[in-house]
Amino acid sequence: MPGPLAAIDRFNAARPWDHNAHYHRWLLGRVPARVHRALDVGCGTGDLVRALADRAEEVVGVDADPRVIELARAATGERPGVTFGVADAAADLPAGPFDVITCVAVLHHLPFAPTLERLRDRLAPGGTLLVLGVHEPSRFTDHLLDAAAVPANLAVAWARGRRARPAAMTARTAPAAMTLPEIAREAGRILPGARLRRHLFWRHSLVWRSRG
């Protein structure tokens, strides 16, 4: 790795921060003040589940990794209305309906269309699906925003200072395979009227509300 890139890599390794958790507040801003049931798919160590518990009477967090589910349970304790379970979103999910479903950095690990259909089908009438995902850059604007994210990422890391890698960042990762145009095409077919937005820090969001 060339010198400058190696220096950036060492800097990031010493000051890791969770790009997905960075957008939790943005996602919560699209959740109604009070809901009955919420589901977080790919919940990891449960940070978003615990935040959703302030809005929902019942929150279910699921992840395919039994290890992180145990970490989520330990971090949450006996909080009323919160449950965690091991589940593969590509094969099985808790029975709905749910008023809110969140899915953060998960879909690129799974068959996109069938999983999105499964999430859609578990929404209650008038429910909200909130997806934060990663994509393969394919256009000039993608590469431009990616380039802009590098100094911004360094600035955030510097402001946060040196720290241990968050437990949420120890889960397995996979490269994105779909481009934004491909995601937009499939999402538009499965979720008519869904809003797709590109974000800084190599992320996009997909927001959809089912018909009431």
C-alpha positions as a Markdown table, in Angstrom:
| # | Residue | x | y | z |
|---|---|---|---|---|
| 1 | Met | 0.0 | 0.0 | 0.0 |
| 2 | Pro | 1.4 | 3.4 | -0.9 |
| 3 | Gly | 2.7 | 5.6 | 1.9 |
| 4 | Pro | -0.2 | 8.1 | 2.2 |
| 5 | Leu | -2.8 | 5.3 | 2.0 |
| 6 | Ala | -0.9 | 3.3 | 4.6 |
| 7 | Ala | -0.9 | 6.3 | 6.9 |
| 8 | Ile | -4.6 | 6.8 | 6.5 |
| 9 | Asp | -5.2 | 3.1 | 7.2 |
| 10 | Arg | -3.2 | 3.3 | 10.4 |
| 11 | Phe | -5.0 | 6.5 | 11.5 |
| 12 | Asn | -8.4 | 4.8 | 11.0 |
| 13 | Ala | -7.3 | 1.7 | 12.8 |
| 14 | Ala | -6.4 | 3.7 | 15.8 |
| 15 | Arg | -9.6 | 5.7 | 15.8 |
| 16 | Pro | -12.4 | 3.3 | 14.6 |
| 17 | Trp | -16.0 | 4.5 | 14.6 |
| 18 | Asp | -19.2 | 2.9 | 13.4 |
| 19 | His | -20.5 | 4.4 | 10.2 |
| 20 | Asn | -23.8 | 2.6 | 10.5 |
| 21 | Ala | -24.5 | 3.8 | 14.0 |
| 22 | His | -23.7 | 7.3 | 12.7 |
| 23 | Tyr | -27.0 | 7.2 | 10.9 |
| 24 | His | -29.2 | 5.8 | 13.7 |
| 25 | Arg | -30.4 | 9.3 | 14.6 |
| 26 | Trp | -31.3 | 9.9 | 11.0 |
| 27 | Leu | -33.3 | 6.7 | 10.9 |
| 28 | Leu | -35.0 | 7.4 | 14.3 |
| 29 | Gly | -36.1 | 10.8 | 12.9 |
| 30 | Arg | -38.3 | 8.9 | 10.5 |
| 31 | Val | -39.9 | 6.7 | 13.2 |
| 32 | Pro | -43.3 | 7.9 | 14.6 |
| 33 | Ala | -43.2 | 9.1 | 18.2 |
| 34 | Arg | -45.1 | 6.0 | 19.4 |
| 35 | Val | -45.6 | 2.6 | 17.7 |
| 36 | His | -46.8 | -0.8 | 18.9 |
| 37 | Arg | -44.2 | -3.2 | 17.4 |
| 38 | Ala | -40.8 | -2.7 | 15.8 |
| 39 | Leu | -38.3 | -5.1 | 14.2 |
| 40 | Asp | -34.6 | -4.5 | 13.7 |
| 41 | Val | -33.1 | -7.0 | 11.2 |
| 42 | Gly | -29.4 | -7.6 | 11.5 |
| 43 | Cys | -29.5 | -5.9 | 14.9 |
| 44 | Gly | -25.9 | -6.7 | 15.9 |
| 45 | Thr | -25.2 | -5.8 | 19.5 |
| 46 | Gly | -28.6 | -4.0 | 19.8 |
| 47 | Asp | -27.8 | -0.3 | 19.8 |
| 48 | Leu | -30.7 | 0.5 | 17.5 |
| 49 | Val | -33.1 | -1.9 | 19.2 |
| 50 | Arg | -32.5 | -0.1 | 22.5 |
| 51 | Ala | -33.2 | 3.3 | 20.9 |
| 52 | Leu | -36.3 | 2.0 | 19.2 |
| 53 | Ala | -37.5 | 0.7 | 22.7 |
| 54 | Asp | -38.0 | 4.4 | 23.6 |
| 55 | Arg | -40.7 | 4.6 | 20.9 |
| 56 | Ala | -42.2 | 1.1 | 20.7 |
| 57 | Glu | -44.1 | -1.0 | 23.1 |
| 58 | Glu | -42.4 | -4.1 | 21.7 |
| 59 | Val | -39.1 | -4.4 | 19.9 |
| 60 | Val | -37.6 | -7.5 | 18.4 |
| 61 | Gly | -34.0 | -7.6 | 17.3 |
| 62 | Val | -32.7 | -10.5 | 15.1 |
| 63 | Asp | -29.3 | -11.4 | 13.7 |
| 64 | Ala | -27.9 | -14.5 | 12.1 |
| 65 | Asp | -24.8 | -14.4 | 14.4 |
| 66 | Pro | -25.5 | -16.1 | 17.8 |
| 67 | Arg | -22.5 | -14.5 | 19.3 |
| 68 | Val | -23.7 | -10.9 | 18.7 |
| 69 | Ile | -27.1 | -11.8 | 19.9 |
| 70 | Glu | -25.6 | -12.9 | 23.2 |
| 71 | Leu | -23.7 | -9.5 | 23.4 |
| 72 | Ala | -27.0 | -7.7 | 22.6 |
| 73 | Arg | -28.8 | -9.5 | 25.4 |
| 74 | Ala | -26.0 | -8.8 | 27.9 |
| 75 | Ala | -25.9 | -5.1 | 27.0 |
| 76 | Thr | -29.7 | -4.8 | 27.2 |
| 77 | Gly | -30.5 | -6.7 | 30.4 |
| 78 | Glu | -34.1 | -7.3 | 31.3 |
| 79 | Arg | -35.6 | -4.4 | 29.5 |
| 80 | Pro | -39.4 | -4.8 | 29.2 |
| 81 | Gly | -40.7 | -5.2 | 25.7 |
| 82 | Val | -37.3 | -6.0 | 24.2 |
| 83 | Thr | -36.4 | -9.5 | 22.8 |
| 84 | Phe | -33.6 | -10.8 | 20.7 |
| 85 | Gly | -33.4 | -13.9 | 18.6 |
| 86 | Val | -31.2 | -15.7 | 16.1 |
| 87 | Ala | -32.7 | -15.6 | 12.6 |
| 88 | Asp | -31.6 | -15.6 | 9.0 |
| 89 | Ala | -33.4 | -12.8 | 7.1 |
| 90 | Ala | -33.0 | -14.7 | 3.9 |
| 91 | Ala | -34.9 | -17.6 | 5.2 |
| 92 | Asp | -37.0 | -16.7 | 8.2 |
| 93 | Leu | -38.1 | -13.7 | 10.2 |
| 94 | Pro | -40.4 | -13.2 | 13.2 |
| 95 | Ala | -44.1 | -13.1 | 12.3 |
| 96 | Gly | -45.5 | -9.7 | 11.7 |
| 97 | Pro | -47.1 | -7.3 | 11.4 |
| 98 | Phe | -44.7 | -4.6 | 12.6 |
| 99 | Asp | -45.3 | -0.9 | 12.5 |
| 100 | Val | -41.6 | -0.2 | 11.9 |
| 101 | Ile | -38.9 | -2.4 | 10.4 |
| 102 | Thr | -35.2 | -1.3 | 10.3 |
| 103 | Cys | -32.5 | -3.0 | 8.4 |
| 104 | Val | -29.0 | -1.6 | 8.6 |
| 105 | Ala | -26.1 | -2.8 | 6.4 |
| 106 | Val | -27.7 | -6.2 | 5.9 |
| 107 | Leu | -29.3 | -6.4 | 2.5 |
| 108 | His | -26.0 | -6.6 | 0.6 |
| 109 | His | -25.3 | -9.9 | 2.4 |
| 110 | Leu | -28.5 | -11.4 | 1.2 |
| 111 | Pro | -30.6 | -12.0 | -2.0 |
| 112 | Phe | -31.9 | -8.5 | -2.4 |
| 113 | Ala | -35.3 | -8.8 | -4.0 |
| 114 | Pro | -36.6 | -11.9 | -1.9 |
| 115 | Thr | -35.4 | -10.3 | 1.3 |
| 116 | Leu | -37.0 | -6.9 | 0.5 |
| 117 | Glu | -40.3 | -8.7 | -0.3 |
| 118 | Arg | -40.1 | -10.6 | 3.0 |
| 119 | Leu | -39.6 | -7.3 | 4.9 |
| 120 | Arg | -42.5 | -5.7 | 3.0 |
| 121 | Asp | -44.8 | -8.5 | 3.8 |
| 122 | Arg | -44.2 | -8.2 | 7.5 |
| 123 | Leu | -45.2 | -4.5 | 7.7 |
| 124 | Ala | -48.5 | -3.5 | 9.2 |
| 125 | Pro | -50.8 | -1.3 | 7.1 |
| 126 | Gly | -49.3 | 2.2 | 7.3 |
| 127 | Gly | -46.0 | 0.8 | 8.6 |
| 128 | Thr | -42.5 | 2.1 | 7.8 |
| 129 | Leu | -39.6 | 0.3 | 6.3 |
| 130 | Leu | -36.2 | 1.9 | 6.9 |
| 131 | Val | -33.1 | 0.5 | 5.2 |
| 132 | Leu | -29.5 | 1.7 | 5.4 |
| 133 | Gly | -27.4 | 0.0 | 2.9 |
| 134 | Val | -24.1 | 0.0 | 1.0 |
| 135 | His | -23.8 | -0.1 | -2.8 |
| 136 | Glu | -21.2 | -0.5 | -5.5 |
| 137 | Pro | -20.2 | 2.9 | -6.9 |
| 138 | Ser | -20.9 | 3.1 | -10.7 |
| 139 | Arg | -21.4 | 6.7 | -11.6 |
| 140 | Phe | -19.3 | 9.9 | -11.4 |
| 141 | Thr | -21.4 | 11.3 | -8.6 |
| 142 | Asp | -20.8 | 8.1 | -6.6 |
| 143 | His | -17.1 | 8.4 | -6.9 |
| 144 | Leu | -17.2 | 12.2 | -6.2 |
| 145 | Leu | -19.2 | 11.6 | -2.9 |
| 146 | Asp | -16.9 | 8.7 | -2.0 |
| 147 | Ala | -13.9 | 11.0 | -2.4 |
| 148 | Ala | -15.5 | 13.7 | -0.3 |
| 149 | Ala | -16.2 | 11.1 | 2.5 |
| 150 | Val | -12.5 | 10.4 | 3.0 |
| 151 | Pro | -11.5 | 13.8 | 4.6 |
| 152 | Ala | -14.9 | 13.9 | 6.4 |
| 153 | Asn | -14.2 | 10.4 | 7.8 |
| 154 | Leu | -10.8 | 11.5 | 9.0 |
| 155 | Ala | -12.3 | 14.6 | 10.7 |
| 156 | Val | -14.9 | 12.5 | 12.6 |
| 157 | Ala | -12.3 | 10.0 | 13.6 |
| 158 | Trp | -10.0 | 12.8 | 14.9 |
| 159 | Ala | -12.8 | 14.4 | 16.9 |
| 160 | Arg | -13.7 | 11.1 | 18.5 |
| 161 | Gly | -10.1 | 10.3 | 19.4 |
| 162 | Arg | -8.4 | 7.0 | 20.0 |
| 163 | Arg | -10.7 | 4.2 | 21.2 |
| 164 | Ala | -11.2 | 0.5 | 21.0 |
| 165 | Arg | -13.1 | -0.9 | 18.1 |
| 166 | Pro | -16.8 | -1.0 | 18.9 |
| 167 | Ala | -18.3 | -4.4 | 19.4 |
| 168 | Ala | -20.8 | -3.7 | 16.7 |
| 169 | Met | -17.9 | -3.4 | 14.2 |
| 170 | Thr | -16.7 | -7.0 | 14.8 |
| 171 | Ala | -19.4 | -8.6 | 12.7 |
| 172 | Arg | -18.6 | -10.1 | 9.4 |
| 173 | Thr | -18.6 | -7.8 | 6.4 |
| 174 | Ala | -19.1 | -8.3 | 2.7 |
| 175 | Pro | -18.6 | -6.1 | -0.4 |
| 176 | Ala | -21.6 | -4.5 | -2.0 |
| 177 | Ala | -22.6 | -6.1 | -5.3 |
| 178 | Met | -25.4 | -3.9 | -6.5 |
| 179 | Thr | -25.2 | -0.3 | -7.8 |
| 180 | Leu | -27.6 | 2.4 | -6.9 |
| 181 | Pro | -29.4 | 2.3 | -10.2 |
| 182 | Glu | -29.9 | -1.5 | -9.8 |
| 183 | Ile | -31.2 | -1.0 | -6.2 |
| 184 | Ala | -33.5 | 1.8 | -7.4 |
| 185 | Arg | -34.9 | -0.4 | -10.1 |
| 186 | Glu | -35.6 | -3.4 | -7.9 |
| 187 | Ala | -36.9 | -1.3 | -5.0 |
| 188 | Gly | -39.2 | 0.5 | -7.3 |
| 189 | Arg | -40.7 | -2.8 | -8.5 |
| 190 | Ile | -41.1 | -4.2 | -5.0 |
| 191 | Leu | -41.9 | -1.0 | -3.0 |
| 192 | Pro | -43.7 | 1.5 | -5.3 |
| 193 | Gly | -43.0 | 5.0 | -4.1 |
| 194 | Ala | -39.9 | 4.1 | -2.1 |
| 195 | Arg | -37.5 | 7.0 | -1.5 |
| 196 | Leu | -33.8 | 6.2 | -2.2 |
| 197 | Arg | -31.2 | 8.7 | -1.1 |
| 198 | Arg | -27.4 | 8.6 | -1.3 |
| 199 | His | -25.5 | 9.6 | 1.9 |
| 200 | Leu | -22.0 | 10.5 | 2.9 |
| 201 | Phe | -19.7 | 7.7 | 4.4 |
| 202 | Trp | -20.5 | 5.2 | 1.6 |
| 203 | Arg | -24.2 | 4.6 | 2.6 |
| 204 | His | -27.6 | 5.0 | 1.1 |
| 205 | Ser | -31.1 | 4.9 | 2.6 |
| 206 | Leu | -34.4 | 3.4 | 1.4 |
| 207 | Val | -37.6 | 4.6 | 3.0 |
| 208 | Trp | -41.0 | 3.1 | 2.3 |
| 209 | Arg | -44.4 | 3.4 | 3.9 |
| 210 | Ser | -47.0 | 0.7 | 3.2 |
| 211 | Arg | -50.5 | 1.7 | 2.3 |
| 212 | Gly | -52.7 | 2.3 | 5.4 |
